[in-house]
């Protein structure tokens, strides 16, 4: 299997889709919504990856579906797997077990047909305690990256960071661990600025300067809403762009589905059709997108649609 840097040089790399929302719909992940307002970063926030140790077969099956749909990369379900986030969800003591089990499962399914990426996201400390907590974030992210490296991931996908400052330190941790990293910010409530006030172009430049091998955006917007921000990034860097849009409609006033009342219990009412992803797949090469996948709301049908679009767009 070629490594991620070689694959990116050769053409568009097809990633996988969203795990937590799909597994929540299948009954294996806790959204936390019966107990608290989800999406604020204030409560437990749940949507944590303990499914890797509680229902490994369910996770294995979703990996198989993405692989079968054409994914060249499977993301180990280690999203929200820092000790900080797992502590609040009640699984802090299982941090090592969850991270290593998730990587093992993904590698088992991937075999020599796909690469395995460790997924690392924000700690939520910045949302809860402000920028003074960045030192603590660094420790938590460094710990998780160490666990992922020990478990044998091929590279990292740093995703769903709202603060560029936290992304920057995550990229520093990835470099310290000598793991290549694809880096994608998430923008809410609008695509004009990230939470600590940087434009998409500034984010792209800083992520590129911090050593990312591809930079871009994931989650929050559907493909059509995400495209303008990707174009801003395109103009600011020569690195391949990475795009993993969500499959949910947003509105002109609110460009992020996690800030809409439909999140998390009425998402079916704002689901975007797979056709939009087929169009996005077609646009990927001309738009300079080198890493293409889906985020929340994207099951295997959406990955297959991206692949059809990519193939037709050639
Ligand atoms: Zn997402």
Coordinates of N, CA, C and O in Angstrom, one line a residue, residues 109-253:
X109 N -10.0 -4.4 9.1 CA -10.9 -4.3 7.9 C -10.1 -3.8 6.7 O -10.3 -4.3 5.6
X110 N -9.2 -2.8 6.9 CA -8.5 -2.2 5.8 C -7.5 -3.2 5.1 O -7.4 -3.2 3.9
X111 N -6.9 -4.1 5.9 CA -5.9 -5.0 5.4 C -4.9 -4.2 4.5 O -4.4 -3.2 4.9
X112 N -4.7 -4.7 3.3 CA -3.8 -4.0 2.4 C -4.6 -3.2 1.3 O -4.1 -2.8 0.3
X113 N -5.9 -3.0 1.6 CA -6.8 -2.3 0.6 C -7.0 -0.8 0.9 O -7.4 -0.1 0.1
X114 N -6.6 -0.4 2.1 CA -6.8 1.0 2.5 C -5.8 1.4 3.5 O -5.3 0.6 4.3
X115 N -5.5 2.7 3.6 CA -4.7 3.2 4.7 C -5.6 3.5 5.9 O -6.8 3.6 5.8
X116 N -5.0 3.5 7.1 CA -5.8 3.8 8.3 C -5.3 5.1 8.9 O -4.1 5.3 9.1
X117 N -6.2 6.1 9.0 CA -5.9 7.4 9.6 C -6.4 7.4 11.0 O -7.5 7.0 11.3
X118 N -5.6 8.0 11.9 CA -6.2 8.3 13.3 C -6.9 9.6 13.2 O -6.4 10.6 12.7
X119 N -8.1 9.7 13.7 CA -8.9 10.9 13.7 C -8.7 11.6 15.1 O -8.9 11.0 16.1
X120 N -8.2 12.9 15.0 CA -8.0 13.7 16.2 C -8.8 15.0 16.1 O -8.7 15.7 15.1
X121 N -9.6 15.3 17.1 CA -10.3 16.5 17.1 C -10.0 17.4 18.3 O -9.2 17.0 19.1
X122 N -10.7 18.5 18.3 CA -10.5 19.4 19.5 C -10.9 18.8 20.8 O -11.6 17.8 20.8
X123 N -10.3 19.3 21.9 CA -10.7 18.8 23.2 C -12.0 19.3 23.7 O -12.5 18.8 24.7
X124 N -12.4 20.4 23.2 CA -13.6 21.2 23.8 C -13.2 22.0 25.0 O -14.1 22.7 25.6
X125 N -11.9 22.0 25.4 CA -11.5 22.8 26.6 C -11.6 24.3 26.2 O -11.9 25.1 27.0
X126 N -11.2 24.6 24.9 CA -11.2 26.0 24.5 C -12.6 26.6 24.5 O -12.8 27.7 24.9
X127 N -13.6 25.8 24.1 CA -15.0 26.3 24.2 C -15.4 26.5 25.6 O -16.2 27.4 25.9
X128 N -14.9 25.6 26.5 CA -15.4 25.6 27.9 C -14.6 26.6 28.7 O -15.2 27.3 29.6
X129 N -13.3 26.7 28.5 CA -12.5 27.4 29.5 C -11.7 28.6 28.8 O -11.0 29.3 29.5
X130 N -11.8 28.7 27.5 CA -11.1 29.8 26.9 C -9.7 29.4 26.5 O -9.2 28.3 26.7
X131 N -9.0 30.5 25.9 CA -7.7 30.2 25.3 C -6.6 29.9 26.3 O -5.6 29.4 26.0
X132 N -6.9 30.2 27.6 CA -5.9 29.9 28.6 C -5.7 28.4 28.8 O -4.7 27.9 29.4
X133 N -6.7 27.6 28.3 CA -6.6 26.2 28.5 C -5.8 25.5 27.4 O -5.7 24.3 27.3
X134 N -5.2 26.3 26.5 CA -4.5 25.7 25.3 C -3.3 24.7 25.8 O -3.1 23.7 25.1
X135 N -2.7 25.1 26.9 CA -1.6 24.2 27.4 C -2.1 22.8 27.7 O -1.5 21.8 27.4
X136 N -3.3 22.8 28.4 CA -3.9 21.5 28.8 C -4.3 20.8 27.5 O -4.2 19.6 27.4
X137 N -4.9 21.5 26.5 CA -5.3 20.9 25.3 C -4.1 20.2 24.6 O -4.2 19.1 24.1
X138 N -3.0 20.9 24.6 CA -1.8 20.3 24.0 C -1.4 19.0 24.7 O -1.1 18.0 24.0
X139 N -1.5 18.9 26.0 CA -1.1 17.7 26.7 C -2.1 16.5 26.3 O -1.7 15.4 26.0
X140 N -3.4 16.9 26.2 CA -4.4 15.8 25.9 C -4.2 15.3 24.4 O -4.3 14.2 24.2
X141 N -4.0 16.3 23.5 CA -3.8 15.9 22.1 C -2.5 15.1 21.9 O -2.5 14.1 21.2
X142 N -1.5 15.6 22.6 CA -0.2 14.9 22.5 C -0.3 13.4 23.0 O 0.2 12.5 22.4
X143 N -1.1 13.3 24.1 CA -1.3 11.9 24.6 C -2.0 11.0 23.6 O -1.6 9.9 23.3
X144 N -3.1 11.6 23.0 CA -3.9 10.8 22.1 C -3.1 10.4 20.8 O -3.1 9.3 20.4
X145 N -2.3 11.4 20.3 CA -1.5 11.1 19.2 C -0.4 10.0 19.5 O -0.2 9.1 18.6
X146 N 0.1 10.0 20.7 CA 1.0 9.0 21.1 C 0.3 7.6 21.0 O 0.9 6.6 20.5
X147 N -0.9 7.5 21.6 CA -1.6 6.3 21.6 C -1.9 5.8 20.1 O -1.8 4.6 19.8
X148 N -2.2 6.7 19.3 CA -2.5 6.4 17.9 C -1.3 5.9 17.1 O -1.3 5.0 16.4
X149 N -0.2 6.5 17.4 CA 1.1 6.1 16.8 C 1.4 4.7 17.3 O 1.8 3.9 16.5
X150 N 1.3 4.5 18.6 CA 1.6 3.2 19.1 C 0.8 2.1 18.5 O 1.2 1.0 18.3
X151 N -0.5 2.5 18.2 CA -1.4 1.5 17.7 C -1.2 1.3 16.2 O -1.8 0.4 15.6
X152 N -0.4 2.1 15.6 CA 0.0 1.8 14.2 C -0.7 2.5 13.1 O -0.8 2.0 12.0
X153 N -1.3 3.7 13.3 CA -1.9 4.5 12.2 C -0.9 4.9 11.2 O 0.2 5.1 11.5
X154 N -1.4 5.0 9.9 CA -0.5 5.4 8.8 C -0.3 6.9 8.8 O 0.7 7.4 8.4
X155 N -1.3 7.7 9.2 CA -1.2 9.1 9.3 C -2.4 9.6 10.1 O -3.2 8.9 10.7
X156 N -2.5 11.0 10.3 CA -3.5 11.6 11.1 C -4.5 12.4 10.3 O -4.0 13.1 9.3
X157 N -5.7 12.5 10.6 CA -6.6 13.5 10.1 C -7.0 14.3 11.3 O -7.7 13.8 12.3
X158 N -6.6 15.6 11.3 CA -6.9 16.5 12.4 C -8.1 17.3 11.9 O -8.1 18.0 10.9
X159 N -9.3 17.1 12.6 CA -10.5 17.6 12.0 C -11.4 18.2 13.0 O -11.3 17.9 14.2
X160 N -12.4 19.0 12.5 CA -13.4 19.6 13.4 C -12.8 20.5 14.5 O -13.2 20.5 15.6
X161 N -11.7 21.2 14.2 CA -11.2 22.2 15.1 C -11.9 23.5 14.8 O -12.0 23.9 13.6
X162 N -12.4 24.2 15.8 CA -13.0 25.5 15.6 C -12.0 26.6 15.8 O -12.3 27.7 15.3
X163 N -11.0 26.4 16.6 CA -10.0 27.4 16.9 C -8.7 27.1 16.2 O -8.1 26.0 16.3
X164 N -8.2 28.1 15.4 CA -7.0 27.8 14.6 C -5.8 27.6 15.6 O -4.9 26.8 15.3
X165 N -5.8 28.3 16.8 CA -4.8 28.1 17.7 C -4.6 26.7 18.2 O -3.5 26.2 18.4
X166 N -5.8 26.0 18.4 CA -5.8 24.6 18.9 C -5.3 23.7 17.7 O -4.6 22.8 17.9
X167 N -5.7 24.0 16.5 CA -5.3 23.3 15.3 C -3.8 23.3 15.2 O -3.1 22.3 14.9
X168 N -3.2 24.5 15.4 CA -1.8 24.7 15.2 C -1.0 23.9 16.2 O -0.1 23.2 15.9
X169 N -1.5 23.8 17.5 CA -0.8 23.0 18.4 C -0.9 21.5 18.1 O 0.0 20.7 18.4
X170 N -2.1 21.1 17.6 CA -2.3 19.7 17.2 C -1.3 19.4 16.1 O -0.7 18.3 16.1
X171 N -1.1 20.3 15.1 CA -0.1 20.0 14.1 C 1.3 19.9 14.6 O 2.1 19.1 14.1
X172 N 1.6 20.7 15.6 CA 2.9 20.6 16.3 C 3.1 19.3 16.9 O 4.1 18.6 16.9
X173 N 2.0 18.8 17.6 CA 2.1 17.4 18.2 C 2.3 16.3 17.2 O 3.0 15.4 17.4
X174 N 1.6 16.5 16.0 CA 1.7 15.5 14.9 C 3.1 15.5 14.4 O 3.7 14.4 14.2
X175 N 3.7 16.7 14.2 CA 5.1 16.8 13.8 C 6.1 16.1 14.8 O 7.0 15.4 14.4
X176 N 5.8 16.4 16.0 CA 6.7 15.9 17.1 C 6.6 14.3 17.1 O 7.6 13.7 17.4
X177 N 5.5 13.8 16.7 CA 5.3 12.3 16.6 C 5.7 11.8 15.3 O 5.6 10.6 15.0
X178 N 6.2 12.6 14.4 CA 6.6 12.2 13.0 C 5.5 11.5 12.3 O 5.7 10.6 11.5
X179 N 4.2 12.0 12.4 CA 3.1 11.5 11.7 C 2.6 12.5 10.7 O 2.3 13.7 11.1
X180 N 2.5 12.2 9.4 CA 1.9 13.2 8.4 C 0.5 13.5 8.9 O -0.2 12.6 9.4
X181 N 0.0 14.7 8.6 CA -1.3 15.1 9.0 C -2.1 15.9 8.0 O -1.6 16.9 7.4
X182 N -3.3 15.4 7.7 CA -4.3 16.2 6.9 C -5.0 17.1 7.9 O -5.4 16.6 9.0
X183 N -5.2 18.4 7.6 CA -5.7 19.3 8.6 C -7.0 20.0 8.1 O -6.9 20.7 7.1
X184 N -8.1 19.8 8.8 CA -9.3 20.5 8.3 C -10.0 21.2 9.5 O -10.3 20.6 10.5
X185 N -10.3 22.5 9.3 CA -11.0 23.3 10.2 C -12.5 23.2 10.0 O -12.9 22.8 8.9
X186 N -13.3 23.5 11.0 CA -14.7 23.6 10.9 C -15.2 25.0 11.2 O -14.6 25.6 12.1
X187 N -16.1 25.5 10.4 CA -16.5 26.9 10.5 C -17.9 27.0 11.0 O -18.8 26.5 10.4
X188 N -18.2 27.8 12.1 CA -19.5 28.0 12.6 C -19.5 29.3 13.4 O -18.5 29.6 14.0
X189 N -20.6 30.1 13.4 CA -21.8 29.8 12.7 C -21.8 30.2 11.2 O -22.7 29.8 10.4
X190 N -20.8 30.9 10.7 CA -20.7 31.3 9.3 C -19.3 30.8 8.8 O -18.4 30.6 9.5
X191 N -19.2 30.8 7.4 CA -18.0 30.3 6.8 C -16.9 31.4 6.7 O -15.8 31.1 6.2
X192 N -17.3 32.6 7.1 CA -16.3 33.7 6.9 C -15.1 33.6 7.9 O -14.0 34.1 7.5
X193 N -15.3 33.2 9.1 CA -14.3 33.1 10.1 C -14.4 31.9 11.0 O -15.5 31.5 11.3
X194 N -13.3 31.4 11.5 CA -13.3 30.4 12.5 C -13.6 31.0 13.8 O -13.6 32.2 13.9
X195 N -13.7 30.2 14.9 CA -14.1 30.7 16.2 C -13.2 31.7 16.8 O -13.5 32.6 17.5
X196 N -11.8 31.5 16.5 CA -10.9 32.5 17.0 C -10.6 33.6 16.0 O -9.5 34.3 16.1
X197 N -11.5 33.8 15.0 CA -11.5 35.0 14.2 C -10.6 35.0 12.9 O -10.4 36.1 12.4
X198 N -10.2 33.8 12.4 CA -9.4 33.8 11.2 C -10.2 33.4 10.0 O -11.1 32.6 10.1
X199 N -9.8 34.1 8.9 CA -10.5 33.7 7.6 C -10.1 32.4 7.1 O -9.0 31.9 7.6
X200 N -10.8 31.8 6.2 CA -10.4 30.5 5.7 C -9.0 30.6 5.1 O -8.2 29.7 5.2
X201 N -8.7 31.7 4.4 CA -7.4 31.8 3.8 C -6.3 31.8 4.8 O -5.2 31.2 4.7
X202 N -6.5 32.6 5.9 CA -5.5 32.6 7.0 C -5.3 31.2 7.6 O -4.2 30.8 7.9
X203 N -6.4 30.5 7.8 CA -6.4 29.1 8.3 C -5.5 28.3 7.4 O -4.7 27.5 7.9
X204 N -5.8 28.3 6.1 CA -5.1 27.5 5.2 C -3.6 27.8 5.3 O -2.7 26.9 5.3
X205 N -3.2 29.1 5.3 CA -1.8 29.4 5.4 C -1.1 28.9 6.6 O 0.0 28.3 6.6
X206 N -1.8 29.1 7.8 CA -1.2 28.7 9.0 C -1.0 27.2 9.1 O 0.0 26.6 9.5
X207 N -2.1 26.5 8.6 CA -2.0 25.0 8.7 C -0.9 24.5 7.7 O -0.2 23.6 8.1
X208 N -0.8 25.1 6.6 CA 0.3 24.8 5.6 C 1.7 25.0 6.3 O 2.6 24.2 6.3
X209 N 1.8 26.2 6.9 CA 3.1 26.6 7.5 C 3.4 25.7 8.7 O 4.6 25.5 9.1
X210 N 2.4 25.1 9.3 CA 2.6 24.2 10.5 C 2.8 22.8 10.1 O 2.9 21.9 10.9
X211 N 3.0 22.5 8.8 CA 3.4 21.2 8.3 C 2.3 20.2 7.8 O 2.7 19.1 7.6
X212 N 1.1 20.7 7.7 CA 0.0 19.8 7.2 C 0.4 19.4 5.7 O 1.0 20.1 5.0
X213 N -0.1 18.2 5.4 CA 0.2 17.7 4.0 C -1.0 18.0 3.1 O -0.9 18.0 1.9
X214 N -2.1 18.3 3.7 CA -3.3 18.8 2.9 C -4.1 19.6 3.9 O -4.1 19.3 5.1
X215 N -4.7 20.7 3.4 CA -5.5 21.6 4.3 C -6.9 21.8 3.8 O -7.1 21.8 2.6
X216 N -7.8 22.0 4.7 CA -9.2 22.3 4.2 C -10.2 22.4 5.3 O -9.9 23.0 6.3
X217 N -11.4 21.9 5.0 CA -12.5 22.0 5.9 C -13.3 20.7 6.0 O -13.3 19.9 5.1
X218 N -13.9 20.5 7.1 CA -14.8 19.3 7.3 C -16.0 19.7 8.1 O -16.0 20.7 8.9
X219 N -17.1 18.9 8.0 CA -18.3 19.0 8.9 C -19.0 20.4 8.7 O -18.6 21.2 7.9
X220 N -20.1 20.5 9.4 CA -20.9 21.7 9.5 C -21.7 22.2 8.2 O -22.8 22.5 8.3
X221 N -21.0 22.2 7.0 CA -21.7 22.6 5.8 C -21.9 21.5 4.8 O -21.0 20.5 4.8
X222 N -22.9 21.6 4.0 CA -23.1 20.7 2.9 C -22.1 21.1 1.8 O -21.5 22.2 1.9
X223 N -21.9 20.3 0.7 CA -20.9 20.7 -0.3 C -21.0 22.1 -0.9 O -20.0 22.8 -1.0
X224 N -22.3 22.4 -1.2 CA -22.5 23.7 -1.9 C -22.1 24.9 -1.0 O -21.5 25.8 -1.5
X225 N -22.4 24.8 0.3 CA -22.1 25.9 1.2 C -20.6 25.9 1.5 O -20.1 27.0 1.8
X226 N -20.0 24.7 1.5 CA -18.6 24.7 1.8 C -17.7 25.2 0.7 O -16.6 25.7 0.9
X227 N -18.1 25.1 -0.5 CA -17.3 25.4 -1.7 C -16.6 26.8 -1.7 O -15.4 26.9 -1.9
X228 N -17.4 27.8 -1.4 CA -16.8 29.2 -1.4 C -15.6 29.3 -0.4 O -14.6 29.9 -0.7
X229 N -15.7 28.6 0.8 CA -14.6 28.7 1.7 C -13.4 27.9 1.2 O -12.2 28.3 1.4
X230 N -13.7 26.8 0.6 CA -12.6 26.0 0.0 C -11.8 26.8 -1.1 O -10.6 26.8 -1.2
X231 N -12.6 27.6 -1.8 CA -12.0 28.4 -2.9 C -11.1 29.5 -2.3 O -10.0 29.8 -2.8
X232 N -11.5 30.0 -1.1 CA -10.6 31.0 -0.4 C -9.3 30.3 0.0 O -8.2 30.9 -0.1
X233 N -9.4 29.1 0.5 CA -8.2 28.4 0.9 C -7.4 28.1 -0.3 O -6.1 28.1 -0.2
X234 N -8.0 27.7 -1.4 CA -7.3 27.3 -2.7 C -6.4 28.5 -3.1 O -5.2 28.2 -3.5
X235 N -6.9 29.7 -2.9 CA -6.1 30.9 -3.4 C -5.0 31.1 -2.4 O -4.0 31.9 -2.8
X236 N -5.0 30.5 -1.2 CA -4.0 30.9 -0.2 C -2.8 29.9 -0.1 O -1.9 30.1 0.6
X237 N -3.0 28.7 -0.7 CA -2.0 27.7 -0.6 C -1.8 26.8 -1.8 O -2.8 26.7 -2.6
X238 N -0.7 26.2 -2.0 CA -0.5 25.3 -3.1 C -0.6 23.9 -2.7 O -0.5 23.0 -3.5
X239 N -0.9 23.6 -1.4 CA -1.1 22.2 -1.0 C -2.4 21.7 -1.5 O -3.3 22.5 -1.8
X240 N -2.5 20.4 -1.6 CA -3.8 19.8 -1.9 C -4.9 20.2 -0.9 O -4.5 20.3 0.3
X241 N -6.1 20.5 -1.3 CA -7.2 20.8 -0.4 C -7.8 19.5 0.1 O -7.9 18.5 -0.7
X242 N -8.3 19.5 1.3 CA -9.0 18.4 1.9 C -10.4 18.8 2.2 O -10.6 19.9 2.8
X243 N -11.4 18.1 1.7 CA -12.8 18.5 2.0 C -13.6 17.3 2.4 O -13.7 16.3 1.7
X244 N -14.2 17.4 3.6 CA -15.2 16.4 4.1 C -16.4 17.1 4.5 O -16.6 17.3 5.7
X245 N -17.3 17.5 3.6 CA -18.5 18.2 4.0 C -19.5 17.3 4.7 O -19.4 16.1 4.6
X246 N -20.4 17.9 5.4 CA -21.5 17.2 6.0 C -22.7 17.0 5.0 O -22.7 17.7 4.0
X247 N -23.6 16.2 5.3 CA -24.7 15.9 4.4 C -26.0 16.6 4.9 O -27.1 16.0 4.9
X248 N -25.9 17.8 5.5 CA -27.0 18.5 6.0 C -27.2 19.9 5.5 O -26.1 20.6 5.4
X249 N -28.4 20.3 5.2 CA -28.6 21.6 4.7 C -28.4 22.6 5.8 O -28.8 22.4 6.9
X250 N -27.9 23.8 5.4 CA -27.8 24.9 6.4 C -28.6 26.1 5.8 O -29.2 25.9 4.7
X251 N -28.6 27.2 6.4 CA -29.4 28.3 5.9 C -28.4 29.5 5.7 O -27.3 29.6 6.2
X252 N -28.9 30.5 4.9 CA -28.1 31.7 4.7 C -27.7 32.4 6.0 O -26.6 33.0 6.1
X253 N -28.5 32.3 7.1 CA -28.2 33.0 8.3 C -27.3 32.1 9.2 O -26.6 32.6 10.1

